[in-house]
């Protein structure tokens, strides 16, 4: 592609992106394609000869876009949001254009130094003390893996990477059943084994770990010859927003010298609003915590903010430092690839810098406060409907409900709620997903898309209740 073509096609792509935003409300939120339908349109073998860009671009619009689910649709109420504020997309275009590998300070000093700065902006925005140091990971899963590896190494006196785990007491990690699946996968990958991830029973509406049960499990494990290493606490779990009492869990961690990692992947963004910080009261005692600006805050995927109290412990766990990666003559500089599992890293700080400056923390707080208020209004309206039941009360902007007309048995309500969800998503005007709460099927609702309005949430009420009546 020559320079003139590059200019032309990046311009076409930018125009397409703006048109996409302008027309997104006319599209069904969830893709309406059957499995295999898109693959059938793509040739099974690669082309030998170059093809014209016109043809490639036309095929993108014809064959690919109809198979997309529109995460930037203001009526996307499924999963958790994956916001890409337009300003962060602009930053990503610049990052793609420069395409730097930002693994070491010297491979792009600006990327490293901006990362240090904007992560400290985020730390202040969340109200975390200045003892926390931030790094951007590609995902919360990676941050949690890094934390689990650190707790393992710390418990093994930093010998695990060298010696492996054979012949040492089984390392034990504690979490609630509400913890994300990424915790269990980190346990697998760290060689700890799922049998050594101890699930602590929960209590209360937020389903937090019972501190006494946690304490008892650790003590029993010690007696049995296991090696308790750390705790992964959860704030705003994926199913219903399950949340541990961090202060209580941190007290147990401190008493037993365990490493405490906090997974606030979704809910962490809301902590820029001081009034929501009660949800993670005590977080200053954590050793490590992760939240995803690529979920609610508006930094386009991928962008996970990982804060640690002791970067030395993380670097001791993950840095290899072969000769060819040394930055000669620049001792004391930060090489962020030593803070994460992958070596290569994209320049992810730029979109955060653009985002925070263009919206200001106040603009971002207003968005989050609106989502929380609108979701609570919707939960109240659904609760007031005799045919509906709130299954889990709102945690920030997330709640779940089910459809259970009078006289309907539990098992029938499960099937009916499932039918309702399918009908809503086939309809396409909104998109919702499901969960299971105490063995019962429930529909999740979360408001969090960057451009969602109060009218969109009101429309969700009309669509949910209207489709239910037509079942
Ligand atoms: C989304 C989510 C994750 C996983 O985040 P990734 O960045 O996709 O790895 C982990 N924990 C919780 C609570 C989440 O909501």
XYZ file of C-alpha atoms and ligand atoms in Angstrom:
486
model
C 0.000 0.000 0.000
C 1.579 3.277 -1.049
C 1.277 6.539 0.824
C -1.630 7.876 -1.239
C -3.598 4.665 -0.764
C -2.780 4.618 2.947
C -4.158 8.136 3.294
C -7.264 7.218 1.301
C -8.055 3.991 3.156
C -7.424 5.293 6.655
C -9.794 8.120 5.702
C -12.384 5.608 4.459
C -12.040 3.634 7.680
C -12.504 6.786 9.787
C -15.605 7.759 7.777
C -16.945 4.253 8.146
C -16.385 4.383 11.917
C -18.291 7.662 12.247
C -21.163 6.372 10.069
C -21.238 3.215 12.171
C -21.712 5.247 15.348
C -24.393 7.386 13.694
C -26.426 4.395 12.526
C -25.788 1.968 15.376
C -29.284 2.383 16.810
C -30.782 1.017 13.576
C -29.002 -2.328 14.054
C -30.171 -5.300 16.143
C -27.940 -5.344 19.236
C -27.088 -9.055 18.997
C -25.967 -10.545 15.699
C -28.762 -12.405 13.895
C -26.647 -15.110 12.327
C -26.705 -18.869 12.650
C -23.492 -20.730 13.505
C -21.361 -21.240 10.380
C -23.206 -18.644 8.315
C -20.343 -16.140 8.235
C -17.645 -18.795 7.770
C -19.564 -20.079 4.734
C -19.088 -16.692 3.046
C -15.289 -16.740 3.450
C -13.234 -18.717 0.911
C -11.714 -21.838 2.472
C -8.266 -21.161 0.930
C -6.201 -17.939 0.982
C -5.743 -15.908 -2.228
C -2.473 -16.381 -4.149
C -2.767 -13.053 -5.975
C -3.253 -9.629 -4.355
C -6.847 -8.420 -4.267
C -7.968 -4.803 -4.629
C -8.771 -2.906 -1.417
C -12.173 -1.932 -2.866
C -13.139 -5.596 -2.905
C -11.765 -6.289 0.583
C -13.572 -3.307 2.065
C -16.837 -4.152 0.300
C -16.656 -7.736 1.603
C -16.046 -6.414 5.117
C -19.261 -4.418 4.944
C -21.255 -7.194 3.283
C -19.974 -10.351 5.003
C -18.536 -9.306 8.362
C -20.577 -6.442 9.794
C -23.886 -8.384 9.758
C -22.185 -11.008 11.924
C -21.198 -8.525 14.603
C -22.850 -8.031 18.000
C -22.854 -4.324 18.691
C -21.166 -3.733 22.025
C -21.248 0.040 21.516
C -25.041 -0.029 21.078
C -26.701 2.143 23.766
C -29.170 -0.700 24.412
C -26.485 -3.269 25.151
C -27.452 -4.426 28.659
C -25.795 -7.868 28.539
C -22.637 -9.165 30.295
C -20.647 -6.123 31.408
C -19.992 -3.186 29.091
C -16.903 -3.005 26.862
C -16.985 0.719 26.296
C -14.919 2.397 23.622
C -15.466 6.119 24.089
C -14.875 7.731 20.668
C -11.950 9.709 22.069
C -10.223 6.494 23.119
C -10.727 5.069 19.627
C -8.998 8.154 18.208
C -6.055 7.469 20.524
C -5.990 3.811 19.423
C -5.760 4.876 15.776
C -2.637 6.860 16.640
C -1.242 3.912 18.604
C -1.895 1.566 15.667
C -0.192 4.010 13.327
C 2.976 4.096 15.435
C 2.722 0.392 16.338
C 5.504 0.481 18.914
C 6.505 -2.459 21.125
C 6.533 -0.875 24.550
C 8.168 -3.684 26.517
C 11.112 -1.672 27.855
C 11.601 1.958 28.743
C 13.967 2.437 25.804
C 11.656 0.790 23.287
C 9.372 3.825 23.770
C 10.182 6.088 26.711
C 6.970 8.104 26.253
C 4.816 4.977 26.524
C 6.454 3.956 29.800
C 6.439 7.390 31.360
C 2.871 8.182 30.305
C 1.782 4.811 31.718
C 3.347 5.666 35.071
C 1.593 9.035 35.104
C -1.906 8.010 33.992
C -1.941 4.989 36.298
C -1.166 7.369 39.103
C -4.025 9.604 37.892
C -6.264 6.538 38.095
C -4.967 5.681 41.560
C -5.911 9.155 42.758
C -9.255 8.970 40.948
C -10.100 5.763 42.826
C -9.060 7.232 46.179
C -6.251 4.683 46.688
C -3.310 5.640 48.909
C -0.030 6.606 47.249
C 1.654 3.347 48.243
C 0.041 1.679 45.213
C 1.947 1.471 41.911
C 0.061 0.790 38.693
C 0.727 -1.102 35.484
C -1.547 -1.771 32.507
C -2.196 -5.447 31.825
C -3.970 -6.786 28.768
C -6.815 -8.231 30.820
C -7.978 -8.743 34.378
C -7.276 -12.435 33.806
C -3.589 -11.621 33.244
C -3.453 -9.359 36.298
C -4.989 -12.075 38.454
C -2.538 -14.625 37.038
C 0.360 -12.285 37.880
C -1.036 -11.872 41.412
C -1.499 -15.631 41.908
C 2.058 -16.277 40.697
C 3.324 -13.618 43.102
C 1.467 -15.124 46.070
C 2.790 -18.567 45.143
C 6.389 -17.359 44.855
C 6.206 -15.340 48.054
C 4.881 -18.364 49.954
C 7.619 -20.596 48.457
C 10.416 -18.170 49.332
C 10.798 -17.295 45.623
C 11.918 -20.839 44.748
C 8.931 -22.055 42.700
C 9.988 -20.608 39.345
C 13.321 -22.397 39.629
C 12.462 -25.660 41.343
C 8.881 -26.237 40.297
C 6.243 -27.437 42.711
C 7.253 -31.088 43.071
C 8.092 -32.080 46.610
C 6.845 -28.890 48.264
C 3.682 -28.649 50.378
C 0.571 -27.871 48.328
C 0.104 -24.124 47.923
C -3.413 -23.051 48.945
C -5.438 -20.061 47.711
C -8.829 -18.932 49.040
C -11.770 -17.351 47.197
C -15.547 -17.268 47.291
C -17.764 -19.177 44.868
C -18.632 -15.762 43.355
C -15.035 -15.272 42.173
C -14.550 -15.024 38.407
C -13.533 -18.054 36.348
C -10.219 -16.270 35.656
C -9.225 -17.027 39.266
C -9.555 -20.765 38.754
C -7.683 -20.568 35.455
C -4.864 -18.623 37.121
C -4.686 -21.435 39.680
C -4.418 -24.031 36.890
C -1.757 -22.096 35.007
C 0.246 -21.382 38.173
C 0.488 -25.148 38.711
C -1.366 -24.903 42.015
C -4.217 -27.138 40.911
C -7.931 -26.477 41.228
C -8.140 -28.798 44.265
C -6.032 -26.245 46.116
C -8.363 -23.347 45.376
C -10.409 -23.403 48.565
C -13.941 -22.038 48.184
C -15.109 -20.214 51.297
C -18.845 -20.177 52.053
C -20.562 -16.808 51.721
C -23.265 -14.931 53.584
C -25.490 -11.880 53.299
C -27.127 -10.288 50.266
C -23.706 -9.450 48.760
C -22.549 -13.058 49.193
C -19.200 -12.154 50.688
C -16.834 -14.738 52.174
C -17.526 -15.544 55.829
C -14.417 -14.260 57.578
C -14.654 -16.910 60.299
C -14.901 -19.697 57.751
C -11.903 -18.218 55.935
C -9.908 -18.108 59.141
C -10.904 -21.680 59.995
C -9.966 -22.963 56.531
C -6.511 -21.383 56.701
C -5.849 -22.732 60.199
C -7.025 -26.216 59.234
C -4.838 -26.155 56.105
C -1.767 -25.189 58.132
C -2.418 -28.038 60.535
C -2.822 -30.440 57.622
C 0.589 -29.447 56.232
C -0.589 -27.268 53.329
C 1.000 -23.927 52.486
C -1.613 -21.108 52.579
C -0.392 -18.423 50.146
C -3.083 -15.912 49.386
C -6.675 -14.805 49.035
C -8.457 -13.518 45.939
C -11.312 -11.259 47.005
C -14.071 -10.220 44.675
C -15.812 -6.838 44.348
C -18.817 -6.792 42.008
C -18.740 -10.387 40.751
C -19.900 -11.202 37.262
C -23.045 -13.152 38.108
C -24.880 -10.864 40.538
C -22.225 -8.450 41.787
C -21.055 -10.685 44.674
C -18.773 -8.657 46.948
C -16.431 -9.629 49.767
C -15.999 -7.528 52.891
C -12.444 -6.456 52.105
C -11.730 -5.078 55.575
C -12.695 -8.390 57.196
C -10.820 -10.482 54.613
C -7.745 -8.220 54.861
C -7.694 -8.665 58.639
C -7.548 -12.446 58.186
C -4.870 -12.080 55.494
C -2.762 -9.901 57.788
C -3.106 -12.293 60.737
C -1.859 -15.193 58.627
C 0.653 -13.313 56.493
C -1.236 -14.077 53.272
C -1.132 -12.082 50.037
C -4.452 -10.371 49.222
C -5.485 -9.730 45.609
C -8.754 -7.903 44.876
C -10.624 -8.486 41.605
C -12.831 -5.446 40.956
C -12.707 -5.821 37.173
C -16.124 -4.284 36.538
C -17.008 -2.433 39.754
C -13.642 -0.693 40.096
C -14.595 1.977 37.541
C -17.427 3.124 39.824
C -14.905 3.851 42.569
C -14.123 7.174 40.895
C -17.356 8.211 42.683
C -16.575 8.555 46.406
C -20.124 7.537 47.427
C -19.650 4.020 45.989
C -16.369 3.299 47.782
C -18.126 1.705 50.743
C -18.386 -1.334 48.454
C -14.632 -1.917 48.785
C -14.024 -0.386 52.222
C -10.661 -1.592 53.515
C -9.110 -1.912 50.040
C -6.029 0.039 51.131
C -4.876 -3.156 52.887
C -4.750 -5.162 49.621
C -1.412 -6.234 48.154
C -2.753 -6.146 44.619
C -5.925 -5.094 42.862
C -7.247 -5.031 39.329
C -10.009 -3.168 37.557
C -10.820 -2.808 33.869
C -11.041 0.706 32.442
C -11.964 -1.241 29.282
C -15.258 -2.213 30.845
C -17.213 0.688 32.285
C -14.810 3.633 32.170
C -14.609 3.948 28.381
C -11.016 3.037 27.474
C -11.326 0.811 24.481
C -10.289 -2.846 24.972
C -7.704 -3.840 26.087
C -6.862 -1.911 29.242
C -6.705 -3.444 32.713
C -5.312 -1.346 35.543
C -3.315 -3.455 37.988
C -2.151 -1.820 41.214
C 0.392 -3.393 43.514
C 1.780 -2.323 46.832
C 5.177 -3.939 46.304
C 6.278 -3.873 42.645
C 9.506 -5.594 43.710
C 7.563 -8.766 44.584
C 5.851 -8.738 41.170
C 9.119 -8.113 39.308
C 10.903 -10.752 41.347
C 8.212 -13.185 40.215
C 8.038 -12.240 36.525
C 11.266 -10.590 35.370
C 13.737 -12.739 33.463
C 16.214 -10.063 32.372
C 18.303 -11.786 29.726
C 21.199 -9.693 28.443
C 19.552 -8.632 25.214
C 16.680 -6.990 27.112
C 18.864 -4.855 29.365
C 18.608 -1.110 28.956
C 22.275 -0.256 29.217
C 23.230 2.853 31.100
C 19.709 3.675 32.234
C 19.490 2.023 35.614
C 16.440 2.826 37.637
C 14.083 3.049 34.669
C 10.881 1.028 34.679
C 10.552 -1.816 32.191
C 6.878 -2.730 32.371
C 7.322 -6.050 30.586
C 8.839 -7.231 33.876
C 5.480 -6.582 35.532
C 3.468 -8.904 33.277
C 3.409 -12.362 31.704
C 3.663 -11.335 28.021
C 6.895 -9.657 26.919
C 5.459 -7.523 24.120
C 3.101 -4.764 25.066
C 1.015 -2.220 23.224
C 0.987 1.482 24.029
C -2.218 1.371 26.075
C -1.703 4.465 28.214
C -2.436 6.880 25.366
C -6.168 6.113 25.249
C -6.454 6.584 29.006
C -4.726 9.943 28.722
C -7.065 11.053 25.923
C -10.132 9.682 27.740
C -9.486 11.221 31.146
C -8.586 14.594 29.645
C -11.468 14.785 27.176
C -14.164 13.786 29.671
C -12.612 14.872 32.940
C -13.244 12.749 35.996
C -16.473 14.709 36.490
C -17.798 13.674 33.097
C -16.984 10.030 33.789
C -18.564 10.209 37.253
C -21.772 11.626 35.790
C -21.991 8.732 33.320
C -21.523 6.133 36.048
C -23.928 7.824 38.486
C -26.578 7.959 35.773
C -26.192 4.269 34.964
C -26.507 3.352 38.634
C -29.575 5.563 39.168
C -31.333 4.353 35.998
C -30.669 0.684 36.762
C -32.073 1.143 40.278
C -35.205 2.832 38.856
C -35.664 -0.052 36.454
C -35.239 -2.625 39.224
C -37.932 -0.832 41.247
C -40.327 -0.774 38.321
C -39.776 -4.469 37.575
C -40.176 -5.281 41.264
C -43.543 -3.508 41.245
C -44.790 -5.783 38.425
C -46.744 -8.662 39.985
C -45.503 -11.130 37.328
C -41.814 -10.387 37.920
C -39.418 -11.047 40.784
C -36.127 -9.337 41.583
C -33.652 -12.203 42.146
C -30.657 -10.080 43.148
C -30.935 -6.429 44.184
C -28.865 -3.826 42.337
C -25.144 -3.773 43.056
C -24.203 -0.491 41.372
C -25.917 -0.868 37.966
C -26.351 -4.679 37.942
C -29.395 -6.665 39.058
C -31.197 -9.831 38.047
C -34.847 -10.766 37.774
C -37.137 -13.508 36.638
C -40.573 -13.901 35.157
C -42.905 -15.772 37.484
C -46.599 -15.105 36.966
C -48.906 -15.917 39.905
C -49.315 -19.646 40.490
C -46.268 -20.508 38.368
C -44.023 -23.185 39.970
C -40.273 -22.544 40.309
C -39.283 -25.009 37.597
C -41.853 -23.539 35.223
C -40.602 -20.027 36.038
C -37.092 -21.131 35.022
C -38.321 -22.305 31.646
C -40.534 -19.264 31.178
C -37.724 -16.844 32.070
C -35.454 -18.626 29.624
C -38.100 -18.305 26.896
C -38.509 -14.633 27.724
C -34.761 -14.020 27.373
C -34.621 -15.801 24.020
C -37.595 -13.804 22.757
C -36.048 -10.503 23.919
C -32.731 -11.226 22.226
C -34.365 -12.492 19.024
C -36.359 -9.257 18.964
C -33.022 -7.392 18.855
C -33.984 -4.000 20.306
C -32.097 -4.726 23.537
C -29.606 -7.405 24.563
C -29.615 -9.192 27.941
C -27.837 -12.278 29.312
C -28.620 -14.853 31.990
C -27.200 -16.279 35.174
C -28.085 -18.922 37.747
C -28.781 -17.847 41.324
C -29.231 -20.601 43.921
C -30.055 -23.011 41.125
C -32.719 -20.738 39.603
C -32.512 -19.207 36.148
C -32.397 -15.387 36.175
C -31.973 -12.610 33.611
C -29.162 -10.136 34.302
C -29.510 -6.456 33.550
C -26.693 -3.936 33.686
C -26.613 -0.381 32.380
C -23.136 0.745 31.418
C -22.759 1.612 27.751
C -21.155 5.002 27.273
C -24.030 6.502 25.271
C -26.974 4.857 27.042
C -29.681 7.378 27.969
C -32.477 7.274 30.514
C -34.866 6.689 27.578
C -32.928 3.559 26.608
C -33.417 2.126 30.094
C -37.105 3.096 30.036
C -37.391 1.375 26.654
C -35.879 -1.752 28.223
C -38.774 -1.806 30.700
C -41.360 -1.540 27.917
C -39.634 -4.199 25.818
C -39.186 -6.686 28.698
C -42.745 -6.384 30.013
C -44.276 -6.149 26.512
C -42.551 -9.294 25.240
C -43.393 -11.166 28.462
C -47.109 -10.455 27.947
C -46.922 -11.761 24.400
C -45.325 -15.108 25.352
C -14.759 -9.269 33.300
C -14.247 -9.803 34.561
C -13.037 -10.489 34.603
C -12.237 -10.838 33.373
O -11.763 -9.705 32.751
P -10.807 -9.835 31.471
O -10.194 -8.479 31.382
O -11.696 -10.154 30.327
O -9.829 -10.911 31.741
C -12.573 -10.902 35.824
N -13.255 -10.669 36.950
C -14.444 -10.013 36.949
C -15.163 -9.774 38.235
C -14.979 -9.562 35.748
O -16.135 -8.900 35.726
